[in-house]
C-alpha cells in the first residue's frame, strides 16, 4: 500500500469496527455503526483536505 488514502480508509475501518463492537450488542447494529463511523471519518478527512487545498497558497 503506497497511497495515503488507502491507509486512511484502512485506519478508519479499523476504528469503526472496534467502536461498533464496543458500542452495540447486536451484530447488525454494530456493522451499521462501524460503516457510519468509517464513512464519517473518511468523508470528514476528504472535506478538510479539499478545504486546505483551496486555502493554501
Coordinates of N, CA and C in Angstrom, one line a residue:
X1 N 0.8 -1.2 0.0 CA 0.0 0.0 0.0 C 0.9 1.2 0.0
X2 N 0.8 2.0 -1.1 CA 1.7 3.2 -1.2 C 0.8 4.5 -1.2
X3 N -0.5 4.4 -0.9 CA -1.3 5.5 -1.0 C -1.8 5.9 0.4
X4 N -1.7 7.2 0.7 CA -2.2 7.7 2.0 C -3.7 7.5 2.1
X5 N -4.4 7.6 1.0 CA -5.8 7.4 1.0 C -6.2 6.0 1.5
X6 N -5.4 5.0 1.0 CA -5.7 3.6 1.4 C -5.4 3.4 2.9
X7 N -4.3 4.0 3.4 CA -4.0 4.0 4.8 C -5.1 4.6 5.7
X8 N -5.6 5.7 5.2 CA -6.7 6.4 5.9 C -7.9 5.6 6.0
X9 N -8.3 5.0 4.8 CA -9.5 4.2 4.8 C -9.4 3.0 5.7
X10 N -8.2 2.3 5.7 CA -7.9 1.2 6.5 C -8.0 1.5 8.0
X11 N -7.4 2.7 8.4 CA -7.4 3.1 9.7 C -8.9 3.4 10.2
X12 N -9.6 4.1 9.3 CA -11.0 4.5 9.7 C -11.8 3.2 9.8
X13 N -11.6 2.2 8.9 CA -12.4 1.0 9.0 C -12.0 0.2 10.3
X14 N -10.8 0.2 10.7 CA -10.4 -0.4 11.9 C -11.0 0.2 13.1
X15 N -11.0 1.6 13.2 CA -11.6 2.3 14.3 C -13.1 2.1 14.3
X16 N -13.7 2.1 13.1 CA -15.2 1.8 13.0 C -15.6 0.5 13.5
X17 N -14.8 -0.6 13.2 CA -15.1 -1.9 13.6 C -15.0 -2.0 15.2
X18 N -13.9 -1.5 15.7 CA -13.7 -1.5 17.2 C -14.8 -0.8 17.9
X19 N -15.1 0.4 17.5 CA -16.1 1.2 18.2 C -17.5 0.6 18.0
X20 N -17.8 0.1 16.8 CA -19.0 -0.6 16.6 C -19.2 -1.8 17.5
X21 N -18.2 -2.6 17.6 CA -18.2 -3.7 18.5 C -18.4 -3.3 20.0
X22 N -17.7 -2.2 20.3 CA -17.8 -1.8 21.7 C -19.1 -1.1 22.1
X23 N -19.7 -0.5 21.2 CA -20.9 0.4 21.5 C -22.2 -0.3 21.2
X24 N -22.3 -1.4 20.4 CA -23.5 -2.1 20.1 C -23.4 -3.6 20.4
X25 N -24.5 -4.1 20.9 CA -24.5 -5.6 21.2 C -24.9 -6.5 20.1
X26 N -25.8 -6.0 19.3 CA -26.3 -6.9 18.1 C -25.3 -6.7 17.0
X27 N -25.0 -7.7 16.2 CA -24.1 -7.7 15.1 C -24.5 -6.8 14.0
X28 N -25.8 -6.8 13.7 CA -26.3 -5.9 12.6 C -26.1 -4.4 13.0
X29 N -26.4 -4.1 14.2 CA -26.3 -2.7 14.6 C -24.8 -2.3 14.7
X30 N -23.9 -3.2 15.1 CA -22.5 -3.0 15.2 C -21.9 -2.7 13.8
X31 N -22.3 -3.5 12.8 CA -21.8 -3.3 11.5 C -22.3 -2.0 10.9
X32 N -23.6 -1.7 11.2 CA -24.1 -0.4 10.7 C -23.4 0.8 11.3
X33 N -23.2 0.7 12.6 CA -22.5 1.8 13.2 C -21.0 1.9 12.7
X34 N -20.4 0.8 12.5 CA -19.0 0.8 12.0 C -18.9 1.4 10.6
X35 N -19.9 1.1 9.8 CA -20.0 1.7 8.5 C -20.1 3.2 8.6
X36 N -21.0 3.7 9.4 CA -21.3 5.1 9.5 C -20.0 5.8 10.1
X37 N -19.4 5.2 11.1 CA -18.2 5.8 11.6 C -17.1 5.9 10.6
X38 N -16.9 4.8 9.8 CA -15.9 4.8 8.7 C -16.2 5.9 7.7
X39 N -17.4 5.9 7.2 CA -17.8 6.9 6.2 C -17.6 8.3 6.7
X40 N -18.0 8.5 8.0 CA -17.9 9.8 8.6 C -16.4 10.3 8.7
X41 N -15.6 9.4 9.1 CA -14.1 9.8 9.3 C -13.5 10.0 7.9
X42 N -13.8 9.2 6.9 CA -13.2 9.4 5.6 C -13.8 10.6 4.9
X43 N -15.1 10.8 5.0 CA -15.7 12.0 4.4 C -15.2 13.3 5.0
X44 N -15.1 13.3 6.3 CA -14.6 14.5 7.0 C -13.2 14.8 6.6
X45 N -12.3 13.8 6.5 CA -10.9 14.0 6.1 C -10.9 14.5 4.7
X46 N -11.7 14.0 3.8 CA -11.7 14.5 2.4 C -12.1 15.9 2.3
X47 N -13.2 16.3 3.0 CA -13.7 17.6 3.0 C -12.6 18.6 3.6
X48 N -12.0 18.2 4.7 CA -10.9 19.1 5.2 C -9.7 19.2 4.3
X49 N -9.4 18.1 3.6 CA -8.3 18.1 2.7 C -8.6 19.1 1.5
X50 N -9.8 19.1 1.0 CA -10.1 20.0 -0.1 C -10.2 21.4 0.4
X51 N -10.6 21.6 1.6 CA -10.7 23.0 2.2 C -9.2 23.5 2.4
X52 N -8.3 22.7 2.8 CA -6.9 23.1 3.0 C -6.3 23.4 1.6
X53 N -6.7 22.6 0.6 CA -6.1 22.8 -0.7 C -6.5 24.1 -1.3
X54 N -7.7 24.6 -1.0 CA -8.1 25.9 -1.6 C -7.6 27.1 -0.7
X55 N -7.3 26.8 0.5 CA -6.8 27.9 1.4 C -5.3 28.1 1.3
X56 N -4.6 27.0 1.0 CA -3.1 27.1 0.9 C -2.7 27.9 -0.3
X57 N -1.5 28.6 -0.2 CA -1.1 29.4 -1.4 C -0.5 28.6 -2.5

